[in-house]
Short mmCIF file of C-alpha atoms in Angstrom, two decimals:
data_model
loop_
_atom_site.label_atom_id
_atom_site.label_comp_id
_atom_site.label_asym_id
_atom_site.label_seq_id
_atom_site.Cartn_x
_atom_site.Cartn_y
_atom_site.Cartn_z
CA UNK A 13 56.69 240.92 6.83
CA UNK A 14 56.62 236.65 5.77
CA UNK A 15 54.33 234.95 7.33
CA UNK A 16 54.88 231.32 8.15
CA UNK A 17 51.99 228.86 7.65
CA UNK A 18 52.03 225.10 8.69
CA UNK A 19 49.64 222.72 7.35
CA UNK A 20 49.21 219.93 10.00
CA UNK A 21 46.91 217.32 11.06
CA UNK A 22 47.32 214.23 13.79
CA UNK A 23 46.12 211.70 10.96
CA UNK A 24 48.13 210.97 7.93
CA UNK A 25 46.03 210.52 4.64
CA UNK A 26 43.77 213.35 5.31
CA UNK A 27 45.30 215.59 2.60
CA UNK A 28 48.33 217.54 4.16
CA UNK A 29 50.57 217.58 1.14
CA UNK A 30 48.02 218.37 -1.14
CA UNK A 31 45.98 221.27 0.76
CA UNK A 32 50.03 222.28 1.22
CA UNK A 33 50.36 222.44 -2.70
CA UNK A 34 46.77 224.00 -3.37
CA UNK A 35 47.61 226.56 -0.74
CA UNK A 36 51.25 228.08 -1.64
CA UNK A 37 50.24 228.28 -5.29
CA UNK A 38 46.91 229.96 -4.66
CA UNK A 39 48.86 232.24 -2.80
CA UNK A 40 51.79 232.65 -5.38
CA UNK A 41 48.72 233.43 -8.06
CA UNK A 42 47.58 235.86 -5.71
CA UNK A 43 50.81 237.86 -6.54
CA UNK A 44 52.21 236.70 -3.45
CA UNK A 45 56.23 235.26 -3.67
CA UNK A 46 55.87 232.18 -1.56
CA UNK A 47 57.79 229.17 -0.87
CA UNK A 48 56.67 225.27 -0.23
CA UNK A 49 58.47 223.23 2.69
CA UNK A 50 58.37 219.67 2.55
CA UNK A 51 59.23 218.89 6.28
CA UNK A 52 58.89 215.15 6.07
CA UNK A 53 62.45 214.02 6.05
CA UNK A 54 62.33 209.93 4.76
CA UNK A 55 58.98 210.05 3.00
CA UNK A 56 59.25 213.00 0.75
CA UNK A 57 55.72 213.97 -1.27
CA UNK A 58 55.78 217.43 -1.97
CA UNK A 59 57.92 217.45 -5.22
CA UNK A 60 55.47 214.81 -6.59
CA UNK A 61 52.64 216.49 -6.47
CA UNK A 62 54.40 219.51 -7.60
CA UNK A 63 55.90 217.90 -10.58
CA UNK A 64 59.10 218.65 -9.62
CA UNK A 65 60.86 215.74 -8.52
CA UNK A 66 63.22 215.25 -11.48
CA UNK A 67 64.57 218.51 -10.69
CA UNK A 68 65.42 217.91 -6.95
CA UNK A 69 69.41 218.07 -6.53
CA UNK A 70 69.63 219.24 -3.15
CA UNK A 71 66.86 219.04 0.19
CA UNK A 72 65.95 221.11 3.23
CA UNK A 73 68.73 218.97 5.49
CA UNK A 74 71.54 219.90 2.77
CA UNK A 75 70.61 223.19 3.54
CA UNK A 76 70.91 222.81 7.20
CA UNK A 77 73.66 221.32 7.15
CA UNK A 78 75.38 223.62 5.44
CA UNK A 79 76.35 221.39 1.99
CA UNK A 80 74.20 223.78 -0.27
CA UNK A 81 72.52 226.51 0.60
CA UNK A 82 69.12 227.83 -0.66
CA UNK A 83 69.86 229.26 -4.23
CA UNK A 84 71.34 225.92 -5.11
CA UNK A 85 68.38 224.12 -3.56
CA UNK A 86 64.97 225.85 -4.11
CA UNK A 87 63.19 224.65 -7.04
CA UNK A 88 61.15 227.65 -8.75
CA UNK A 89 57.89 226.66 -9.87
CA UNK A 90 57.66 226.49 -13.99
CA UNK A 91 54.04 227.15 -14.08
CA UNK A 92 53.63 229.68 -11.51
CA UNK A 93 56.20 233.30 -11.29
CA UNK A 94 56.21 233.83 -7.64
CA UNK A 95 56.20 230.06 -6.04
CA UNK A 96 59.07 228.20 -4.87
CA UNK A 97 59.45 224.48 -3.17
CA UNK A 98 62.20 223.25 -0.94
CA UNK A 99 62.33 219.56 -0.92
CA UNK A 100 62.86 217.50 1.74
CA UNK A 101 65.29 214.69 2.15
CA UNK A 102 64.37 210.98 1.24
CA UNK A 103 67.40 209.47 2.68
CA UNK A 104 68.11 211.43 6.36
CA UNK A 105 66.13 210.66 9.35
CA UNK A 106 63.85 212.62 10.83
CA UNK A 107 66.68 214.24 13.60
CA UNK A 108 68.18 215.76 11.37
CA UNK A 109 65.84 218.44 11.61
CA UNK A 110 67.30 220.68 14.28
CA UNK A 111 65.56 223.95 15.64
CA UNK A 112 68.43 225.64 15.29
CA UNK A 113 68.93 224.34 11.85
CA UNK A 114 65.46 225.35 10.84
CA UNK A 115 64.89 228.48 11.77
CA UNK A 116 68.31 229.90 10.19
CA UNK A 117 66.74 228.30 6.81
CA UNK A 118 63.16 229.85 8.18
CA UNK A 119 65.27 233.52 9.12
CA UNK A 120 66.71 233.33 5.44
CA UNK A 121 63.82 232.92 3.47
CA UNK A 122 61.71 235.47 5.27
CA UNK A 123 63.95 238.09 3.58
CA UNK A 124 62.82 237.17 0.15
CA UNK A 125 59.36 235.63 0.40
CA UNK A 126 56.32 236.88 1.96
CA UNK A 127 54.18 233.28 2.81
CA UNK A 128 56.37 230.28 3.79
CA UNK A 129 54.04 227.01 3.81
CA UNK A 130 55.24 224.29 5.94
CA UNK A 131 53.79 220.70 5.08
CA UNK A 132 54.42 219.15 8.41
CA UNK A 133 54.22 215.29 8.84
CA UNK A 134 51.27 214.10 10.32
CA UNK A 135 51.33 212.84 13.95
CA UNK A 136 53.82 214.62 16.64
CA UNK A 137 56.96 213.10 15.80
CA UNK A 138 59.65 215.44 15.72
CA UNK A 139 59.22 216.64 11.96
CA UNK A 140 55.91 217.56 12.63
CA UNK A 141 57.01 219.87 16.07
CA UNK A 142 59.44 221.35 13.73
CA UNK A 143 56.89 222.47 11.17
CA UNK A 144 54.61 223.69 14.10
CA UNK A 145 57.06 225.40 16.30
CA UNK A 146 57.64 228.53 14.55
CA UNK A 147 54.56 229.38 12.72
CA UNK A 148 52.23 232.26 12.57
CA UNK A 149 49.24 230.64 11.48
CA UNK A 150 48.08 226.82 11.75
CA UNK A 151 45.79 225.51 8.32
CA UNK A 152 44.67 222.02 10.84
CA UNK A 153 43.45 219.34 8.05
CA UNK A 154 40.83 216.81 9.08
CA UNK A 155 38.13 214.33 7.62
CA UNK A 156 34.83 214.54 8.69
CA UNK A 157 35.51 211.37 10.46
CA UNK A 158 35.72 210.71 14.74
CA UNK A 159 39.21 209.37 15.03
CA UNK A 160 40.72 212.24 12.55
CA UNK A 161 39.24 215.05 14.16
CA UNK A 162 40.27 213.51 17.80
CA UNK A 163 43.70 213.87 16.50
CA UNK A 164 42.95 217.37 15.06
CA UNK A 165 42.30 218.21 18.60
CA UNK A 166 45.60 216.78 19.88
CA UNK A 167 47.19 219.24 17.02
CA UNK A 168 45.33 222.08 18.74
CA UNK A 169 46.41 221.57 22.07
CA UNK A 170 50.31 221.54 20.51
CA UNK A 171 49.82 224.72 19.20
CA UNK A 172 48.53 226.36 22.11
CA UNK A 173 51.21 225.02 24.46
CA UNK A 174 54.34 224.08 22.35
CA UNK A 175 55.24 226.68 19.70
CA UNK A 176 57.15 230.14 19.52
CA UNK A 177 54.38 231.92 19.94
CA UNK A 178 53.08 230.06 23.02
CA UNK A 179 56.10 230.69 24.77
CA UNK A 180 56.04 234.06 24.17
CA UNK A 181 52.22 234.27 25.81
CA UNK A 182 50.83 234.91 21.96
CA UNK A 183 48.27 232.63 19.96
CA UNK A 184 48.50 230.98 16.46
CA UNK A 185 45.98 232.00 13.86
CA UNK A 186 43.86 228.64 13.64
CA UNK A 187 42.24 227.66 10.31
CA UNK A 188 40.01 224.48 10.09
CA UNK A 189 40.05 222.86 6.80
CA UNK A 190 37.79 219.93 5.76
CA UNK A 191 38.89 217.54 3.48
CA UNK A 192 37.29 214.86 1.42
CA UNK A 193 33.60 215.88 2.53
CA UNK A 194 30.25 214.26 0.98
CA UNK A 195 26.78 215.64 1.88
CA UNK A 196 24.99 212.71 0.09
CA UNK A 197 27.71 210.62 2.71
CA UNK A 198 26.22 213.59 5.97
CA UNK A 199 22.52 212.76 4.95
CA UNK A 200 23.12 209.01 5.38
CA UNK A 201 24.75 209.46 8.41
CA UNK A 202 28.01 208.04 7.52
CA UNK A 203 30.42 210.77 7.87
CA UNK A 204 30.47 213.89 10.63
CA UNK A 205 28.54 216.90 9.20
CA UNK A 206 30.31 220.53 8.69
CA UNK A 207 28.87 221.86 12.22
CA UNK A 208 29.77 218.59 13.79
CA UNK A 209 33.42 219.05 13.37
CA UNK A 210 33.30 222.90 14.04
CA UNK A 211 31.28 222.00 17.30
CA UNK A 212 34.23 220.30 18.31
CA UNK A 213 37.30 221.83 17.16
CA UNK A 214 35.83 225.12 17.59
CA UNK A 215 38.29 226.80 15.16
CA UNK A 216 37.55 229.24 12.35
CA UNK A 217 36.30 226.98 9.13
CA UNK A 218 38.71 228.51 6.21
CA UNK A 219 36.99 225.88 3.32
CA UNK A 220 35.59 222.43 2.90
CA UNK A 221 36.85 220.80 -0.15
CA UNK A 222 34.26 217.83 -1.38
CA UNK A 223 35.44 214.52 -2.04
CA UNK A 224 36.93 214.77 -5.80
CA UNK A 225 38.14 212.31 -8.09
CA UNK A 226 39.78 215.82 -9.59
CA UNK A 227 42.11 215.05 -6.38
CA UNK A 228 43.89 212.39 -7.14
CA UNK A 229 44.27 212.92 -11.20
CA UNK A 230 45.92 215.97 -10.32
CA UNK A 231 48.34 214.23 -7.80
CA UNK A 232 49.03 212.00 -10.48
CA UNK A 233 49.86 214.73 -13.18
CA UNK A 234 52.06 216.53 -10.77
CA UNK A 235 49.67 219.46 -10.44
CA UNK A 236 48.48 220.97 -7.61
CA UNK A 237 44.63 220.67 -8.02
CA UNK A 238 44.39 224.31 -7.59
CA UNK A 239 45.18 225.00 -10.69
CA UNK A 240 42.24 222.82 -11.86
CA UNK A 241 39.46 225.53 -11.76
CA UNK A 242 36.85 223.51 -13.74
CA UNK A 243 36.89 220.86 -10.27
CA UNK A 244 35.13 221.65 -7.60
CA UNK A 245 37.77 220.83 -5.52
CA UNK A 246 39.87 223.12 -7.16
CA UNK A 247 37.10 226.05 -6.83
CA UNK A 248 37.32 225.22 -2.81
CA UNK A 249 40.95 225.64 -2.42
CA UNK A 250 40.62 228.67 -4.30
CA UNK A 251 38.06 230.38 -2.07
CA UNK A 252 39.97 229.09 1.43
CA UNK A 253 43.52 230.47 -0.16
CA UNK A 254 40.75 233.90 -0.53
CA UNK A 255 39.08 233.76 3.12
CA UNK A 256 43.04 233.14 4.41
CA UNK A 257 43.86 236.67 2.37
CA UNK A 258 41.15 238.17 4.49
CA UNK A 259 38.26 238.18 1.92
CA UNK A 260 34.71 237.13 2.87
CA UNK A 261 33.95 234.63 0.44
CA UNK A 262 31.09 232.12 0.91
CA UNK A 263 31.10 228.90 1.40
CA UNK A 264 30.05 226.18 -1.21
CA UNK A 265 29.50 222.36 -1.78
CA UNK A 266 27.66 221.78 1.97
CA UNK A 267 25.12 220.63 0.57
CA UNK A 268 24.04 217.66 -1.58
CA UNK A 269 23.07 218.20 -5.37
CA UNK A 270 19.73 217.58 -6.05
CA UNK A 271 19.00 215.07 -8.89
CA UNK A 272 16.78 215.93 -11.64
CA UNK A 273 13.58 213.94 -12.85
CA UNK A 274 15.17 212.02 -15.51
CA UNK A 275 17.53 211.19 -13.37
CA UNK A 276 15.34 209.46 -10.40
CA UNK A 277 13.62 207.88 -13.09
CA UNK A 278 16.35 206.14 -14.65
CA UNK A 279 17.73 204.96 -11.27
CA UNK A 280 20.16 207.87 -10.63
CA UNK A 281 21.50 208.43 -7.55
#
């Protein structure tokens, strides 16, 4: 049975698109046949990150529309057997997302792949309700910053009261994920600490990914950092994508590295 998973957050920047990426091709390396959704019609990211975006003919809103359908319009990953990516559109607006319209596409693809990953726009415009509405499980991004994980919260209360599931009286798997954390930045008091945010979102913590320069040279490659296993931002995506499979993995990078003599003595820091 597929298993749709939206990657959300109330603040943009935080690392939707990204985690999005990281996630569906774990899970495609897994073994696992899985398909990417961009769902942010207008400001399309997905198939940059991917590497794909040369090879983007048709988008999601072609496909609900009914001027292509999916065969013509998924883009099969080169680098990884079982992973897929349906782009969105850069040139629609964001109504042209219709419920209807989405789950046929959502009805289709569950007959082929087993994990569908939504990467929803951030805030609650209508996009972002779409990606929400009919998943199974939530992966809610966040810095450890105030204002990002107030918004987290807002996300929460969405998918409690305003998706399938809600209406039918069921709950949404929710998955914390922590982006873009420093424990040198914790110690100084400068960022929210691990417990801080789970005190307050009080959500299961699937990974905390440190703040990685390996992040942004993958982006710019067109590579999900995943597949970067030397980065330690790459290792953390790998062991949420195993705690989301159902394996007890601990967690790492919490904690701030501790310099070395030399180091302290030649003014490292």
């Amino acid at each position: 049975m597929a298993e749709i998973i939206v990657v959300t957050s109330g603040k943009g920047g935080v690392g939707k698109t990204t985690t999005s990426a990281a996630i569906g091709t774990g899970l495609a390396l897994k073994g696992h046949k899985t398909v990417i959704i961009d769902f942010d019609v207008g400001l399309r990211n997905l198939d940059l990150i991917m590497g794909c975006e040369r090879r983007v003919v048709y988008d999601f809103v072609n496909v609900i529309n009914g001027e292509a359908n999916l065969h013509q319009t998924l883009i099969k990953d080169k680098r990884v057997e079982n992973l897929s990516i349906l782009p969105a559109s850069q040139t629609r607006d964001k109504d042209a997302l219709t419920q209807e319209g989405v789950q046929k596409v959502l009805d289709e693809l569950k007959k082929t792949y087993d994990y569908i990953v939504c990467d929803s726009p951030a805030g609650i415009e209508k996009g972002a309700m779409m990606a929400m509405y009919f998943a199974d499980r939530a992966v809610v991004v966040t810095n450890p910053e105030v204002s990002s994980v107030r918004d987290s919260d807002r996300i929460l209360g969405i998918l409690q009261s305003k998706t399938l599931k809600a209406e039918k009286g069921e709950a949404i798997k929710e998955h914390l994920l922590l982006t873009r954390y420093s424990p040198e930045r914790v110690e100084k008091g400068e960022m929210l600490s691990v417990k801080d945010v789970e005190d307050i979102l009080s959500i299961p913590l699937l990974g905390v990914i440190p703040e990685s320069k390996a992040v942004l040279a993958a982006s710019n490659q067109g590579a999900p950092v995943i597949m970067d296993s030397e980065s330690d931002a790459g290792q953390a995506y790998s062991d949420a994508v195993r705690r989301l499979l159902g394996e007890n993995v601990e967690h790492r990078f919490l904690t701030a590295s501790k310099k070395g003599i030399l180091s302290r003595m030649f003014g490292g820091r």
